[in-house]
mmCIF file of C-alpha atoms and ligand atoms in Angstrom:
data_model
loop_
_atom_site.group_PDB
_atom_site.id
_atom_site.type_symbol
_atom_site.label_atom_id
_atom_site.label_comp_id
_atom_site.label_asym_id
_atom_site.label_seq_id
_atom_site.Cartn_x
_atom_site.Cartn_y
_atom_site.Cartn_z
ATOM 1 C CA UNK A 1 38.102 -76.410 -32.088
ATOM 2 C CA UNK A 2 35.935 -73.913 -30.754
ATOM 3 C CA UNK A 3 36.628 -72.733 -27.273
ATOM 4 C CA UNK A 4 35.162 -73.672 -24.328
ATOM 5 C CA UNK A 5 33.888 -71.241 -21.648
ATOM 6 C CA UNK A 6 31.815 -71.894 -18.577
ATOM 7 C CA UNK A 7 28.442 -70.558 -18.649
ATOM 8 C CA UNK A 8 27.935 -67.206 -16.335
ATOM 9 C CA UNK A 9 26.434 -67.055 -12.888
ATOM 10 C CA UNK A 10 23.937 -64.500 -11.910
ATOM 11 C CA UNK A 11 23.080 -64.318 -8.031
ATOM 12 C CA UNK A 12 19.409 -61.995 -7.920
ATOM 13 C CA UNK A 13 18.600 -60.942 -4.415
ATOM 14 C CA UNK A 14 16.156 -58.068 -3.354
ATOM 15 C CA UNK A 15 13.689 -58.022 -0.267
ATOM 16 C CA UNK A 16 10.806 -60.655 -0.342
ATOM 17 C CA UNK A 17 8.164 -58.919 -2.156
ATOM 18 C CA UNK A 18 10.235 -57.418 -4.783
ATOM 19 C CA UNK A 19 8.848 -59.549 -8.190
ATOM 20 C CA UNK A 20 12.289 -61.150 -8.114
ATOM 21 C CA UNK A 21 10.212 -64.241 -9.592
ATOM 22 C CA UNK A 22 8.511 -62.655 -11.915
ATOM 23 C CA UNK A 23 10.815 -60.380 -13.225
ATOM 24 C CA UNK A 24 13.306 -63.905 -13.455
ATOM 25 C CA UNK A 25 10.097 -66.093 -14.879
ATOM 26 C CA UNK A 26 10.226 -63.831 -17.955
ATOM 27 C CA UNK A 27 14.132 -63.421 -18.447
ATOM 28 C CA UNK A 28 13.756 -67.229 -18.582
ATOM 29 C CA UNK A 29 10.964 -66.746 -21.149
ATOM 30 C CA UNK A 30 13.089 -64.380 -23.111
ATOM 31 C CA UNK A 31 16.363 -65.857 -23.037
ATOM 32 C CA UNK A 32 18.107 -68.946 -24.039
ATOM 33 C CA UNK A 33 21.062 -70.669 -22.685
ATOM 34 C CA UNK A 34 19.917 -69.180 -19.210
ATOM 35 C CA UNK A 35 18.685 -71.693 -16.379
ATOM 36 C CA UNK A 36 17.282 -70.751 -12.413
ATOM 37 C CA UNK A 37 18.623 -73.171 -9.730
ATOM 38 C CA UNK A 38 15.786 -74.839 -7.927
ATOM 39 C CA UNK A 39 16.583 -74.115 -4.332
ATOM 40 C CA UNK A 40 16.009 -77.010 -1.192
ATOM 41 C CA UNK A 41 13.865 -75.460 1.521
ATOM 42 C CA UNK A 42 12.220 -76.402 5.123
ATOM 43 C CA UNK A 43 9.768 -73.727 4.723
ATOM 44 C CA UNK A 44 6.066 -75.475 3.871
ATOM 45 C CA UNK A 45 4.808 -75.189 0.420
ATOM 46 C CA UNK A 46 2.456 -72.249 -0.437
ATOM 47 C CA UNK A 47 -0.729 -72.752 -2.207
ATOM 48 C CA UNK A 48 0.076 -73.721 -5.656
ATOM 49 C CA UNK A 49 3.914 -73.910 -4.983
ATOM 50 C CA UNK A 50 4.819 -77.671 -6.736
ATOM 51 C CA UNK A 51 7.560 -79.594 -4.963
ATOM 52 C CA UNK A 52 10.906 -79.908 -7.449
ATOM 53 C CA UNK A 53 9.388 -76.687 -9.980
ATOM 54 C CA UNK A 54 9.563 -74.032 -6.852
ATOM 55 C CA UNK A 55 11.162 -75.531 -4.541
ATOM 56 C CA UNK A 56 12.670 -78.700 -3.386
ATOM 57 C CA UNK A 57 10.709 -79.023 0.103
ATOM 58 C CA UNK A 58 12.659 -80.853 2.945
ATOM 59 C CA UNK A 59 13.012 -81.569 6.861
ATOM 60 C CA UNK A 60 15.413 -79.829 8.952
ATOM 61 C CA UNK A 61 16.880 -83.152 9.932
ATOM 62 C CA UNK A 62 17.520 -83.836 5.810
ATOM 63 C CA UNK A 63 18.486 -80.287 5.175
ATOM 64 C CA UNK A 64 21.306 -80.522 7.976
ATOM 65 C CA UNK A 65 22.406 -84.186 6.295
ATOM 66 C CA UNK A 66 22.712 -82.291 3.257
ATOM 67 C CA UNK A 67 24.485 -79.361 4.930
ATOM 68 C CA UNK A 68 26.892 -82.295 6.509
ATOM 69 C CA UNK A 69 27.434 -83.843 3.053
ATOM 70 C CA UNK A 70 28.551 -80.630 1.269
ATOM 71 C CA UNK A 71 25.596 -80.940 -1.310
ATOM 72 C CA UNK A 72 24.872 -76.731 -1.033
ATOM 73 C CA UNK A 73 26.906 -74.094 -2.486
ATOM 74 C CA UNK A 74 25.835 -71.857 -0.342
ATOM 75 C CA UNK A 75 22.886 -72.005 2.379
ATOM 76 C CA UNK A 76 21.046 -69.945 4.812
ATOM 77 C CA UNK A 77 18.801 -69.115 7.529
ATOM 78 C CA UNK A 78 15.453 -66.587 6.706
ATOM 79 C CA UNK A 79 13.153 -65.682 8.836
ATOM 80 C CA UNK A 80 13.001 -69.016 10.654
ATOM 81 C CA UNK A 81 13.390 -71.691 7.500
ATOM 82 C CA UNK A 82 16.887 -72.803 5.992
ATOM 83 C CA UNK A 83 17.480 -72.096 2.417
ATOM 84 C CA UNK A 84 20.647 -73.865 -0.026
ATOM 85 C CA UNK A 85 21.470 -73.985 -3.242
ATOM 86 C CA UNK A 86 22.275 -77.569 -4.959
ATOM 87 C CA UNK A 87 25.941 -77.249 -5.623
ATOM 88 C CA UNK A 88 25.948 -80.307 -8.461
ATOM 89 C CA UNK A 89 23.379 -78.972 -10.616
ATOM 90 C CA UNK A 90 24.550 -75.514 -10.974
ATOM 91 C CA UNK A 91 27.992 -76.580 -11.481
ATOM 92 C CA UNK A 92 26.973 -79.493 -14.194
ATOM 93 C CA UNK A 93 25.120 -75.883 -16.134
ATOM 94 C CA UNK A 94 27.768 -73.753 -15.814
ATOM 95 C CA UNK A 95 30.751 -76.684 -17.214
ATOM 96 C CA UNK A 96 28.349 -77.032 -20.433
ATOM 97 C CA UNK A 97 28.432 -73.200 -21.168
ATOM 98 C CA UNK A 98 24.309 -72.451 -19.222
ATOM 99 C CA UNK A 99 24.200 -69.403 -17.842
ATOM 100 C CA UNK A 100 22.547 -70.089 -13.938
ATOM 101 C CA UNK A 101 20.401 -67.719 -12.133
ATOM 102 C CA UNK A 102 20.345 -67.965 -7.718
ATOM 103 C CA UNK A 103 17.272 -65.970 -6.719
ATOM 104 C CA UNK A 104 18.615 -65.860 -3.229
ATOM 105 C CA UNK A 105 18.897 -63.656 0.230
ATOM 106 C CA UNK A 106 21.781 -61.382 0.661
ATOM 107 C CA UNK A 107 23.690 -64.280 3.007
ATOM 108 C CA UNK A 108 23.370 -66.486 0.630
ATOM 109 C CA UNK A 109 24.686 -63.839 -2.170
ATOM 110 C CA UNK A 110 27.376 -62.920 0.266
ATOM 111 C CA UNK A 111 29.202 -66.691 0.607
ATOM 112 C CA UNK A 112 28.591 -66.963 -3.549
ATOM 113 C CA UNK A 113 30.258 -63.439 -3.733
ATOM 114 C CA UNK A 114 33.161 -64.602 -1.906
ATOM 115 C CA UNK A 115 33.794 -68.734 -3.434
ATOM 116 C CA UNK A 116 32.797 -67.094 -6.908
ATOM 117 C CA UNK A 117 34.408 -63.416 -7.335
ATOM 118 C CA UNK A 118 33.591 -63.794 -11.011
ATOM 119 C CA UNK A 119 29.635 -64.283 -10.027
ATOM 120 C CA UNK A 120 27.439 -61.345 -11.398
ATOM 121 C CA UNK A 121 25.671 -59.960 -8.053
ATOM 122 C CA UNK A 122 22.474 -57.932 -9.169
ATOM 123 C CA UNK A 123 19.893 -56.505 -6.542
ATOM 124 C CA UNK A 124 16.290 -55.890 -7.197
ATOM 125 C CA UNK A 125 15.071 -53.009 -5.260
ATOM 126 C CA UNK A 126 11.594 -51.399 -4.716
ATOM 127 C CA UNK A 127 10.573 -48.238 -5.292
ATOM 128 C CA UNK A 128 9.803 -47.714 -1.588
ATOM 129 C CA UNK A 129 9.471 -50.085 1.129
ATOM 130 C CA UNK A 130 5.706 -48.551 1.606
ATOM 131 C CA UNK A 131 5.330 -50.080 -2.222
ATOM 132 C CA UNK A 132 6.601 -53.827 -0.423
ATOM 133 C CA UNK A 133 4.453 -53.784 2.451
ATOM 134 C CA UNK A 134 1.675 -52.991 0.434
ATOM 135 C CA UNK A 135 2.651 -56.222 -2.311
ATOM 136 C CA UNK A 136 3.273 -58.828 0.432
ATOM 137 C CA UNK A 137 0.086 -57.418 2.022
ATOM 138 C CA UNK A 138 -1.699 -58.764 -1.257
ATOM 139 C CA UNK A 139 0.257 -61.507 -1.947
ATOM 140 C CA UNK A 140 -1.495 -62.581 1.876
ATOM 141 C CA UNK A 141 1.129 -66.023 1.808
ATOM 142 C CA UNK A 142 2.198 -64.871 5.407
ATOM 143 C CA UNK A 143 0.929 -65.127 8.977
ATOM 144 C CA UNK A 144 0.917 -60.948 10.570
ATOM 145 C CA UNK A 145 3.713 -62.269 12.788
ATOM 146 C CA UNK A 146 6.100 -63.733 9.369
ATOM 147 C CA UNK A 147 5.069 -60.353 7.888
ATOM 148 C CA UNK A 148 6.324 -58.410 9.958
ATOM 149 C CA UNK A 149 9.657 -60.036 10.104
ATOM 150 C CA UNK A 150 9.946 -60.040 5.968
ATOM 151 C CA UNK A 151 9.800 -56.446 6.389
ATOM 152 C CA UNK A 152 11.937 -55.925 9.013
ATOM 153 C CA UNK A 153 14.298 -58.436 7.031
ATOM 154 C CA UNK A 154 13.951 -56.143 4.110
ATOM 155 C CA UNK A 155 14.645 -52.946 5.266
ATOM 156 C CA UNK A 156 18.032 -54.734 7.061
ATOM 157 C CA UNK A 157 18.703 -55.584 3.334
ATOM 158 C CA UNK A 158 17.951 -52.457 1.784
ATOM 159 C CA UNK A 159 20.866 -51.549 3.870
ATOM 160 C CA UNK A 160 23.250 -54.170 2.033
ATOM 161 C CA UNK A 161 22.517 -53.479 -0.955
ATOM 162 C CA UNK A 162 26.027 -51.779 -1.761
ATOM 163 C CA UNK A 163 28.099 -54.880 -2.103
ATOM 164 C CA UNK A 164 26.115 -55.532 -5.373
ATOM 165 C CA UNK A 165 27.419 -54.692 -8.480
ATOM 166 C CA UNK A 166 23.965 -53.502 -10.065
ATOM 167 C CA UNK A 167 20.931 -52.499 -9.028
ATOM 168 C CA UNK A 168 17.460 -52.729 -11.092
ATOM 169 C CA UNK A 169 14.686 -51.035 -9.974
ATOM 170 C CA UNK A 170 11.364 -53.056 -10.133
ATOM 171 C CA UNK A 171 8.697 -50.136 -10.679
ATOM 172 C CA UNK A 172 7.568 -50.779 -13.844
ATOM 173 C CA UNK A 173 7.864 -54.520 -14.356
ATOM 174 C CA UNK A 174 9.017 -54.120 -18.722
ATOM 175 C CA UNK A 175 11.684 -51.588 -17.578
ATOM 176 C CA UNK A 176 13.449 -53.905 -14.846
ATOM 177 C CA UNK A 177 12.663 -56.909 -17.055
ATOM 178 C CA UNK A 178 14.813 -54.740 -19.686
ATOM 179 C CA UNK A 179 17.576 -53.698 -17.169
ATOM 180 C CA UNK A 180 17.851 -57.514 -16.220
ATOM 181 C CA UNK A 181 18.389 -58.517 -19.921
ATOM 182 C CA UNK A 182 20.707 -56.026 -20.916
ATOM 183 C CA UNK A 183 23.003 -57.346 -17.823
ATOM 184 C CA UNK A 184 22.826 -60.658 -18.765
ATOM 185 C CA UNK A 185 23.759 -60.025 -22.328
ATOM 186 C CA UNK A 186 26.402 -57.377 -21.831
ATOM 187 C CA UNK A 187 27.930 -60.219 -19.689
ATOM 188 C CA UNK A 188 28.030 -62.810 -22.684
ATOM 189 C CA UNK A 189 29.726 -60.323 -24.732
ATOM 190 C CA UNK A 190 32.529 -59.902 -22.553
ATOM 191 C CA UNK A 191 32.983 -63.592 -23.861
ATOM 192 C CA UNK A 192 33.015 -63.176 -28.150
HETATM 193 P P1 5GP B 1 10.494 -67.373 0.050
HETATM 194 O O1 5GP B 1 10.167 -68.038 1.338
HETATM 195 O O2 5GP B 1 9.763 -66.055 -0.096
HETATM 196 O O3 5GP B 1 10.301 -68.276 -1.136
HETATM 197 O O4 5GP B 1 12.053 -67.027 0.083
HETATM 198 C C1 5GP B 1 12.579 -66.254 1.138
HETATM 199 C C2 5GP B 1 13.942 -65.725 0.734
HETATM 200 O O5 5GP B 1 14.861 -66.808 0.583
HETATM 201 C C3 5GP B 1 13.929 -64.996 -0.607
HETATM 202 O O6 5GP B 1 14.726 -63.829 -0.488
HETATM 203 C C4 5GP B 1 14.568 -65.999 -1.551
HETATM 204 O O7 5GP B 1 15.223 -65.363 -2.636
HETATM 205 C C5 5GP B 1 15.564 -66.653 -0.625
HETATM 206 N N1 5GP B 1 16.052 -67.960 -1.108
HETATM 207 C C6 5GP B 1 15.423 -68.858 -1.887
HETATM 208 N N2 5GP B 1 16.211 -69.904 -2.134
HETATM 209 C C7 5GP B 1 17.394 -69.658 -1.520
HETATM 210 C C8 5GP B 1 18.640 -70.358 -1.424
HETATM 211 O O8 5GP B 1 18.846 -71.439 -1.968
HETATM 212 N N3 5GP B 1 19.602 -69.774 -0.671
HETATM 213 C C9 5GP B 1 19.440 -68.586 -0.051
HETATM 214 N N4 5GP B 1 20.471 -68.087 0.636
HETATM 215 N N5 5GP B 1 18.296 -67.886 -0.129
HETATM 216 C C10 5GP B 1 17.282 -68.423 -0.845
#
């Protein structure tokens, strides 16, 4: 009978700004057997942001029911909005061998780190944090006053990102795209 294993988790945390999305988007295109968690938030929808494909968007007063029921495996606070992961969907994945992907804040990354020692912990860093202010400048989904805190929030995880066990550089998009995959695959070899 062939043997059993439980798919891996990867947690992928940066500062906002970084192209965690994008660089995860296309290790989802790339990859099979590899899933992203759909995370429950009380921030609003952006333009173009679809409820259960981005996010699942929720009230405080639901979030906190959900906090009280034990439905997150991990949660947090970010500048202002509450943030969790869905505990039952990433752990039905993971018992039928799918690999998961968190793209979450370093809180977040810091209670998985410590339930799950055997989670994968990679941080996406930018080339400078002129290079982020510049991104979330154009990405223009912020008020001045959220902006300012995102950065602030960055460079206070810029700081953190030691406790990771890799780090990927997102200058040139192919490259940490690359550095991503060859992570995730040197992590299902471990496995044959
Ligand atoms: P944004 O508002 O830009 O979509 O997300 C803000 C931050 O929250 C990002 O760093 C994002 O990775 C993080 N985040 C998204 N979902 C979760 C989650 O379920 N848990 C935690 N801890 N952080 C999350």
């Amino acid at each position: 009978m062939a043997s059993h294993r439980l798919g891996h988790l990867f947690v992928v945390s940066g500062p906002s700004g970084v192209g965690k999305g994008t660089v995860i988007a296309r290790i989802l295109e790339q990859i099979s057997g590899i899933e992203k968690s759909i995370s429950v938030t009380t921030r609003k929808p952006r333009p173009g942001e679809i409820n259960g494909k981005d996010y699942f968007f929720t009230s405080v007063e639901e979030f906190k029911e959900m906090v009280k029921q034990g439905q997150f495996m991990e949660w947090a606070e970010f500048t202002g909005n509450l943030y969790g992961t869905p505990v039952k969907w990433v752990k039905d994945r993971l018992s039928k061998s799918i690999d998961v992907i968190l793209e979450i804040e370093i809180q977040g990354a810091k209670q998985i780190h410590s339930q799950y020692p055997e989670a994968c912990l990679i941080f996406i860093s930018p080339p400078s944090i002129d290079t982020l202010e510049k991104r979330l400048k154009n990405r223009a989904t912020e008020s001045a006053e959220k902006l300012a805190l995102r950065l602030s929030k960055a460079n206070q995880e810029m700081s953190e990102k030691h406790m990771f066990q890799y780090e990927v550089l997102n200058d040139n998009l192919d490259e940490a795209v690359k550095s991503l995959a060859d992570i995730v695959y040197s992590k299902r070899q471990v496995d044959k």
